[in-house]
Amino acid sequence: MKILVINGSPKKEKSDVMHITRAFLDGMNDAEENEVKIIHAVDQHIEYCTGCFSCMRNGGECVHHDDMRGILEEILDSDLLIWSYPLYCYGMPAPMKALLDRTLPLSSMAMHKVGDRYEHVGQADFSHLRYVMICGCGFPNSKHNFEPAVAQFKLCFPNNHTIITVPESPMFNAPEAQIVTIPRLEKIKDAGRQFAKDFTIRDELMAEITSPMIPEDQYAQIVNGTVQ
Protein backbone atom coordinates (compact mmCIF):
# COMPACT_ATOMS: atom_id res chain seq x y z
CA MET A 1 0.00 0.00 0.00
CA LYS A 2 1.19 3.49 -0.83
CA ILE A 3 0.75 5.83 2.13
CA LEU A 4 1.18 9.59 1.89
CA VAL A 5 1.51 11.39 5.23
CA ILE A 6 0.84 15.12 5.16
CA ASN A 7 2.36 16.62 8.30
CA GLY A 8 0.80 19.97 9.15
CA SER A 9 3.01 20.82 12.11
CA PRO A 10 5.63 23.55 11.62
CA LYS A 11 7.81 21.47 13.98
CA LYS A 12 8.07 18.83 11.23
CA GLU A 13 9.60 15.60 12.61
CA LYS A 14 9.67 17.06 16.13
CA SER A 15 5.90 17.45 16.12
CA ASP A 16 4.09 16.04 19.14
CA VAL A 17 1.53 14.45 16.84
CA MET A 18 4.16 12.78 14.64
CA HIS A 19 4.97 10.50 17.60
CA ILE A 20 1.39 9.26 17.32
CA THR A 21 1.52 9.00 13.53
CA ARG A 22 4.80 7.10 13.52
CA ALA A 23 3.40 4.61 16.05
CA PHE A 24 0.32 4.11 13.89
CA LEU A 25 2.53 3.53 10.82
CA ASP A 26 4.74 1.11 12.77
CA GLY A 27 1.63 -0.90 13.60
CA MET A 28 0.52 -0.91 9.96
CA ASN A 29 3.98 -2.02 8.85
CA ASP A 30 3.94 -4.84 11.42
CA ALA A 31 0.90 -6.24 9.62
CA GLU A 32 2.21 -5.60 6.11
CA GLU A 33 5.12 -3.62 4.69
CA ASN A 34 3.95 -0.36 3.15
CA GLU A 35 5.50 2.35 1.02
CA VAL A 36 5.39 5.52 3.11
CA LYS A 37 6.20 9.08 2.13
CA ILE A 38 5.99 12.06 4.48
CA ILE A 39 5.41 15.61 3.27
CA HIS A 40 5.96 18.49 5.68
CA ALA A 41 3.50 21.14 4.54
CA VAL A 42 5.66 23.95 5.93
CA ASP A 43 8.55 22.94 3.62
CA GLN A 44 6.46 23.12 0.45
CA HIS A 45 6.07 26.10 -1.85
CA ILE A 46 2.30 26.38 -1.93
CA GLU A 47 0.68 29.64 -2.94
CA TYR A 48 -2.69 30.55 -1.48
CA CYS A 49 -5.77 29.66 -3.52
CA THR A 50 -7.16 32.83 -5.13
CA GLY A 51 -10.64 31.42 -5.64
CA CYS A 52 -10.51 32.12 -9.38
CA PHE A 53 -11.87 28.60 -10.16
CA SER A 54 -9.69 28.35 -13.29
CA CYS A 55 -8.68 24.85 -12.23
CA MET A 56 -12.29 23.75 -11.95
CA ARG A 57 -13.09 24.98 -15.45
CA ASN A 58 -9.88 24.08 -17.30
CA GLY A 59 -9.32 20.42 -16.56
CA GLY A 60 -7.46 20.95 -13.28
CA GLU A 61 -4.90 23.50 -14.51
CA CYS A 62 -4.07 25.90 -11.66
CA VAL A 63 -2.84 29.45 -12.28
CA HIS A 64 -0.04 28.83 -9.77
CA HIS A 65 3.01 26.84 -10.80
CA ASP A 66 4.43 25.62 -7.53
CA ASP A 67 4.90 22.38 -5.56
CA MET A 68 1.18 21.67 -5.43
CA ARG A 69 1.09 20.14 -8.90
CA GLY A 70 3.46 17.38 -7.81
CA ILE A 71 1.62 16.90 -4.51
CA LEU A 72 -1.67 16.36 -6.33
CA GLU A 73 0.00 13.68 -8.46
CA GLU A 74 1.30 11.97 -5.31
CA ILE A 75 -2.15 12.13 -3.71
CA LEU A 76 -3.75 10.43 -6.69
CA ASP A 77 -0.97 7.83 -6.77
CA SER A 78 -1.51 6.90 -3.11
CA ASP A 79 -3.87 4.44 -1.48
CA LEU A 80 -4.04 6.11 1.93
CA LEU A 81 -3.69 9.76 2.97
CA ILE A 82 -2.82 10.45 6.59
CA TRP A 83 -3.41 14.05 7.69
CA SER A 84 -1.28 14.50 10.81
CA TYR A 85 -1.47 17.80 12.64
CA PRO A 86 -1.78 19.64 15.94
CA LEU A 87 -4.93 21.59 16.67
CA TYR A 88 -4.51 25.29 15.85
CA CYS A 89 -7.45 27.55 16.77
CA TYR A 90 -9.71 24.47 16.62
CA GLY A 91 -8.56 23.66 13.09
CA MET A 92 -5.43 22.79 11.13
CA PRO A 93 -2.22 24.86 10.87
CA ALA A 94 -2.09 27.41 8.04
CA PRO A 95 0.45 25.57 5.80
CA MET A 96 -1.75 22.47 5.79
CA LYS A 97 -4.91 24.50 5.21
CA ALA A 98 -3.24 26.15 2.19
CA LEU A 99 -2.43 22.66 0.86
CA LEU A 100 -5.98 21.46 1.43
CA ASP A 101 -7.41 24.53 -0.32
CA ARG A 102 -5.24 23.81 -3.34
CA THR A 103 -6.76 20.34 -3.84
CA LEU A 104 -9.53 22.21 -5.66
CA PRO A 105 -8.23 21.06 -9.10
CA LEU A 106 -9.46 17.58 -8.25
CA SER A 107 -13.04 18.90 -8.51
CA SER A 108 -15.07 20.56 -11.25
CA MET A 109 -17.62 23.38 -11.08
CA ALA A 110 -20.38 20.85 -11.73
CA MET A 111 -22.17 19.52 -8.68
CA HIS A 112 -24.52 16.70 -7.87
CA LYS A 113 -26.62 15.71 -4.90
CA VAL A 114 -25.26 13.03 -2.61
CA GLY A 115 -27.69 12.18 0.15
CA ASP A 116 -28.96 15.45 1.56
CA ARG A 117 -26.04 17.64 0.39
CA TYR A 118 -24.42 18.73 -2.85
CA GLU A 119 -20.84 17.88 -3.80
CA HIS A 120 -18.64 18.92 -6.69
CA VAL A 121 -18.14 16.31 -9.40
CA GLY A 122 -14.55 15.13 -9.50
CA GLN A 123 -12.16 15.82 -12.38
CA ALA A 124 -9.98 12.92 -11.27
CA ASP A 125 -10.73 9.46 -9.93
CA PHE A 126 -9.84 9.35 -6.25
CA SER A 127 -12.48 6.81 -5.25
CA HIS A 128 -9.70 4.38 -4.27
CA LEU A 129 -8.36 6.67 -1.56
CA ARG A 130 -8.80 6.20 2.16
CA TYR A 131 -8.21 8.97 4.67
CA VAL A 132 -6.96 9.06 8.25
CA MET A 133 -6.95 12.17 10.43
CA ILE A 134 -4.55 12.10 13.37
CA CYS A 135 -4.87 15.24 15.46
CA GLY A 136 -3.52 16.13 18.88
CA CYS A 137 -4.15 19.07 21.17
CA GLY A 138 -2.55 20.57 24.27
CA PHE A 139 -5.73 20.53 26.33
CA PRO A 140 -6.40 17.69 28.78
CA ASN A 141 -9.65 16.55 27.20
CA SER A 142 -11.36 16.17 23.84
CA LYS A 143 -14.70 17.82 24.55
CA HIS A 144 -15.29 21.21 22.90
CA ASN A 145 -11.87 21.11 21.25
CA PHE A 146 -11.73 18.74 18.27
CA GLU A 147 -15.32 19.11 17.03
CA PRO A 148 -14.67 21.82 14.36
CA ALA A 149 -11.67 19.96 12.90
CA VAL A 150 -13.56 16.67 12.89
CA ALA A 151 -16.57 18.27 11.18
CA GLN A 152 -14.36 19.80 8.48
CA PHE A 153 -12.58 16.50 7.85
CA LYS A 154 -15.83 14.58 7.52
CA LEU A 155 -17.21 17.13 5.05
CA CYS A 156 -14.01 17.17 2.98
CA PHE A 157 -13.65 13.37 3.04
CA PRO A 158 -17.14 11.94 3.60
CA ASN A 159 -16.17 8.40 2.62
CA ASN A 160 -13.53 5.93 3.81
CA HIS A 161 -12.29 8.06 6.69
CA THR A 162 -10.92 7.23 10.14
CA ILE A 163 -10.41 9.93 12.78
CA ILE A 164 -8.04 9.74 15.75
CA THR A 165 -7.99 12.66 18.19
CA VAL A 166 -5.56 12.64 21.12
CA PRO A 167 -5.58 15.14 24.01
CA GLU A 168 -2.48 15.92 26.12
CA SER A 169 -0.32 15.36 23.03
CA PRO A 170 2.62 17.56 24.21
CA MET A 171 3.40 14.76 26.65
CA PHE A 172 4.78 12.69 23.76
CA ASN A 173 7.73 15.09 23.55
CA ALA A 174 8.35 15.02 27.31
CA PRO A 175 10.86 12.29 28.35
CA GLU A 176 9.62 12.43 31.95
CA ALA A 177 6.15 11.38 30.74
CA GLN A 178 7.30 8.11 29.16
CA ILE A 179 5.71 6.09 31.93
CA VAL A 180 2.34 6.93 30.35
CA THR A 181 3.27 7.79 26.75
CA ILE A 182 5.07 4.55 25.92
CA PRO A 183 2.05 2.36 26.83
CA ARG A 184 -0.21 4.73 24.89
CA LEU A 185 2.01 4.50 21.80
CA GLU A 186 1.83 0.70 22.05
CA LYS A 187 -1.96 0.93 21.93
CA ILE A 188 -1.71 3.23 18.90
CA LYS A 189 0.51 0.60 17.24
CA ASP A 190 -2.25 -1.93 17.93
CA ALA A 191 -4.67 0.46 16.22
CA GLY A 192 -2.36 0.56 13.20
CA ARG A 193 -2.26 -3.23 13.07
CA GLN A 194 -6.05 -3.42 13.22
CA PHE A 195 -6.45 -0.76 10.57
CA ALA A 196 -4.04 -2.54 8.23
CA LYS A 197 -6.21 -5.67 8.32
CA ASP A 198 -9.65 -4.26 7.51
CA PHE A 199 -9.43 -0.44 7.72
CA THR A 200 -11.23 -0.31 11.04
CA ILE A 201 -10.24 0.25 14.67
CA ARG A 202 -12.30 -1.43 17.38
CA ASP A 203 -14.42 0.97 19.41
CA GLU A 204 -12.87 -0.10 22.71
CA LEU A 205 -9.34 0.53 21.47
CA MET A 206 -10.31 3.84 19.87
CA ALA A 207 -11.79 4.97 23.20
CA GLU A 208 -8.52 4.10 24.94
CA ILE A 209 -6.18 5.89 22.55
CA THR A 210 -8.31 9.04 22.41
CA SER A 211 -8.66 9.39 26.20
CA PRO A 212 -6.44 11.47 28.54
CA MET A 213 -3.24 9.72 29.64
CA ILE A 214 -3.31 11.28 33.11
CA PRO A 215 -6.19 12.91 35.02
CA GLU A 216 -7.28 16.19 33.47
CA ASP A 217 -6.73 18.28 36.60
CA GLN A 218 -3.25 16.80 37.11
CA TYR A 219 -2.30 17.63 33.51
CA ALA A 220 -3.59 21.20 33.87
CA GLN A 221 -1.59 21.66 37.09
CA ILE A 222 1.60 20.43 35.38
CA VAL A 223 1.11 22.77 32.43
CA ASN A 224 0.28 25.71 34.68
CA GLY A 225 3.36 24.98 36.76
CA THR A 226 5.59 25.45 33.71
CA VAL A 227 4.15 28.88 32.90
CA GLN A 228 6.50 31.65 33.93
Coordinates of C-alpha atoms in Angstrom, one line a residue:
M1 CA 0.0 0.0 0.0
K2 CA 1.2 3.5 -0.8
I3 CA 0.7 5.8 2.1
L4 CA 1.2 9.6 1.9
V5 CA 1.5 11.4 5.2
I6 CA 0.8 15.1 5.2
N7 CA 2.4 16.6 8.3
G8 CA 0.8 20.0 9.1
S9 CA 3.0 20.8 12.1
P10 CA 5.6 23.6 11.6
K11 CA 7.8 21.5 14.0
K12 CA 8.1 18.8 11.2
E13 CA 9.6 15.6 12.6
K14 CA 9.7 17.1 16.1
S15 CA 5.9 17.4 16.1
D16 CA 4.1 16.0 19.1
V17 CA 1.5 14.5 16.8
M18 CA 4.2 12.8 14.6
H19 CA 5.0 10.5 17.6
I20 CA 1.4 9.3 17.3
T21 CA 1.5 9.0 13.5
R22 CA 4.8 7.1 13.5
A23 CA 3.4 4.6 16.0
F24 CA 0.3 4.1 13.9
L25 CA 2.5 3.5 10.8
D26 CA 4.7 1.1 12.8
G27 CA 1.6 -0.9 13.6
M28 CA 0.5 -0.9 10.0
N29 CA 4.0 -2.0 8.8
D30 CA 3.9 -4.8 11.4
A31 CA 0.9 -6.2 9.6
E32 CA 2.2 -5.6 6.1
E33 CA 5.1 -3.6 4.7
N34 CA 3.9 -0.4 3.2
E35 CA 5.5 2.3 1.0
V36 CA 5.4 5.5 3.1
K37 CA 6.2 9.1 2.1
I38 CA 6.0 12.1 4.5
I39 CA 5.4 15.6 3.3
H40 CA 6.0 18.5 5.7
A41 CA 3.5 21.1 4.5
V42 CA 5.7 24.0 5.9
D43 CA 8.5 22.9 3.6
Q44 CA 6.5 23.1 0.4
H45 CA 6.1 26.1 -1.9
I46 CA 2.3 26.4 -1.9
E47 CA 0.7 29.6 -2.9
Y48 CA -2.7 30.5 -1.5
C49 CA -5.8 29.7 -3.5
T50 CA -7.2 32.8 -5.1
G51 CA -10.6 31.4 -5.6
C52 CA -10.5 32.1 -9.4
F53 CA -11.9 28.6 -10.2
S54 CA -9.7 28.4 -13.3
C55 CA -8.7 24.9 -12.2
M56 CA -12.3 23.7 -11.9
R57 CA -13.1 25.0 -15.5
N58 CA -9.9 24.1 -17.3
G59 CA -9.3 20.4 -16.6
G60 CA -7.5 21.0 -13.3
E61 CA -4.9 23.5 -14.5
C62 CA -4.1 25.9 -11.7
V63 CA -2.8 29.4 -12.3
H64 CA 0.0 28.8 -9.8
H65 CA 3.0 26.8 -10.8
D66 CA 4.4 25.6 -7.5
D67 CA 4.9 22.4 -5.6
M68 CA 1.2 21.7 -5.4
R69 CA 1.1 20.1 -8.9
G70 CA 3.5 17.4 -7.8
I71 CA 1.6 16.9 -4.5
L72 CA -1.7 16.4 -6.3
E73 CA 0.0 13.7 -8.5
E74 CA 1.3 12.0 -5.3
I75 CA -2.1 12.1 -3.7
L76 CA -3.8 10.4 -6.7
D77 CA -1.0 7.8 -6.8
S78 CA -1.5 6.9 -3.1
D79 CA -3.9 4.4 -1.5
L80 CA -4.0 6.1 1.9
L81 CA -3.7 9.8 3.0
I82 CA -2.8 10.5 6.6
W83 CA -3.4 14.0 7.7
S84 CA -1.3 14.5 10.8
Y85 CA -1.5 17.8 12.6
P86 CA -1.8 19.6 15.9
L87 CA -4.9 21.6 16.7
Y88 CA -4.5 25.3 15.8
C89 CA -7.4 27.6 16.8
Y90 CA -9.7 24.5 16.6
G91 CA -8.6 23.7 13.1
M92 CA -5.4 22.8 11.1
P93 CA -2.2 24.9 10.9
A94 CA -2.1 27.4 8.0
P95 CA 0.4 25.6 5.8
M96 CA -1.7 22.5 5.8
K97 CA -4.9 24.5 5.2
A98 CA -3.2 26.1 2.2
L99 CA -2.4 22.7 0.9
L100 CA -6.0 21.5 1.4
D101 CA -7.4 24.5 -0.3
R102 CA -5.2 23.8 -3.3
T103 CA -6.8 20.3 -3.8
L104 CA -9.5 22.2 -5.7
P105 CA -8.2 21.1 -9.1
L106 CA -9.5 17.6 -8.3
S107 CA -13.0 18.9 -8.5
S108 CA -15.1 20.6 -11.3
M109 CA -17.6 23.4 -11.1
A110 CA -20.4 20.8 -11.7
M111 CA -22.2 19.5 -8.7
H112 CA -24.5 16.7 -7.9
K113 CA -26.6 15.7 -4.9
V114 CA -25.3 13.0 -2.6
G115 CA -27.7 12.2 0.1
D116 CA -29.0 15.5 1.6
R117 CA -26.0 17.6 0.4
Y118 CA -24.4 18.7 -2.9
E119 CA -20.8 17.9 -3.8
H120 CA -18.6 18.9 -6.7
V121 CA -18.1 16.3 -9.4
G122 CA -14.5 15.1 -9.5
Q123 CA -12.2 15.8 -12.4
A124 CA -10.0 12.9 -11.3
D125 CA -10.7 9.5 -9.9
F126 CA -9.8 9.4 -6.3
S127 CA -12.5 6.8 -5.3
H128 CA -9.7 4.4 -4.3
L129 CA -8.4 6.7 -1.6
R130 CA -8.8 6.2 2.2
Y131 CA -8.2 9.0 4.7
V132 CA -7.0 9.1 8.2
M133 CA -6.9 12.2 10.4
I134 CA -4.5 12.1 13.4
C135 CA -4.9 15.2 15.5
G136 CA -3.5 16.1 18.9
C137 CA -4.1 19.1 21.2
G138 CA -2.6 20.6 24.3
F139 CA -5.7 20.5 26.3
P140 CA -6.4 17.7 28.8
N141 CA -9.6 16.5 27.2
S142 CA -11.4 16.2 23.8
K143 CA -14.7 17.8 24.6
H144 CA -15.3 21.2 22.9
N145 CA -11.9 21.1 21.2
F146 CA -11.7 18.7 18.3
E147 CA -15.3 19.1 17.0
P148 CA -14.7 21.8 14.4
A149 CA -11.7 20.0 12.9
V150 CA -13.6 16.7 12.9
A151 CA -16.6 18.3 11.2
Q152 CA -14.4 19.8 8.5
F153 CA -12.6 16.5 7.9
K154 CA -15.8 14.6 7.5
L155 CA -17.2 17.1 5.1
C156 CA -14.0 17.2 3.0
F157 CA -13.6 13.4 3.0
P158 CA -17.1 11.9 3.6
N159 CA -16.2 8.4 2.6
N160 CA -13.5 5.9 3.8
H161 CA -12.3 8.1 6.7
T162 CA -10.9 7.2 10.1
I163 CA -10.4 9.9 12.8
I164 CA -8.0 9.7 15.8
T165 CA -8.0 12.7 18.2
V166 CA -5.6 12.6 21.1
P167 CA -5.6 15.1 24.0
E168 CA -2.5 15.9 26.1
S169 CA -0.3 15.4 23.0
P170 CA 2.6 17.6 24.2
M171 CA 3.4 14.8 26.6
F172 CA 4.8 12.7 23.8
N173 CA 7.7 15.1 23.5
A174 CA 8.4 15.0 27.3
P175 CA 10.9 12.3 28.4
E176 CA 9.6 12.4 31.9
A177 CA 6.2 11.4 30.7
Q178 CA 7.3 8.1 29.2
I179 CA 5.7 6.1 31.9
V180 CA 2.3 6.9 30.4
T181 CA 3.3 7.8 26.8
I182 CA 5.1 4.5 25.9
P183 CA 2.0 2.4 26.8
R184 CA -0.2 4.7 24.9
L185 CA 2.0 4.5 21.8
E186 CA 1.8 0.7 22.0
K187 CA -2.0 0.9 21.9
I188 CA -1.7 3.2 18.9
K189 CA 0.5 0.6 17.2
D190 CA -2.3 -1.9 17.9
A191 CA -4.7 0.5 16.2
G192 CA -2.4 0.6 13.2
R193 CA -2.3 -3.2 13.1
Q194 CA -6.1 -3.4 13.2
F195 CA -6.4 -0.8 10.6
A196 CA -4.0 -2.5 8.2
K197 CA -6.2 -5.7 8.3
D198 CA -9.7 -4.3 7.5
F199 CA -9.4 -0.4 7.7
T200 CA -11.2 -0.3 11.0
I201 CA -10.2 0.2 14.7
R202 CA -12.3 -1.4 17.4
D203 CA -14.4 1.0 19.4
E204 CA -12.9 -0.1 22.7
L205 CA -9.3 0.5 21.5
M206 CA -10.3 3.8 19.9
A207 CA -11.8 5.0 23.2
E208 CA -8.5 4.1 24.9
I209 CA -6.2 5.9 22.5
T210 CA -8.3 9.0 22.4
S211 CA -8.7 9.4 26.2
P212 CA -6.4 11.5 28.5
M213 CA -3.2 9.7 29.6
I214 CA -3.3 11.3 33.1
P215 CA -6.2 12.9 35.0
E216 CA -7.3 16.2 33.5
D217 CA -6.7 18.3 36.6
Q218 CA -3.3 16.8 37.1
Y219 CA -2.3 17.6 33.5
A220 CA -3.6 21.2 33.9
Q221 CA -1.6 21.7 37.1
I222 CA 1.6 20.4 35.4
V223 CA 1.1 22.8 32.4
N224 CA 0.3 25.7 34.7
G225 CA 3.4 25.0 36.8
T226 CA 5.6 25.5 33.7
V227 CA 4.2 28.9 32.9
Q228 CA 6.5 31.7 33.9

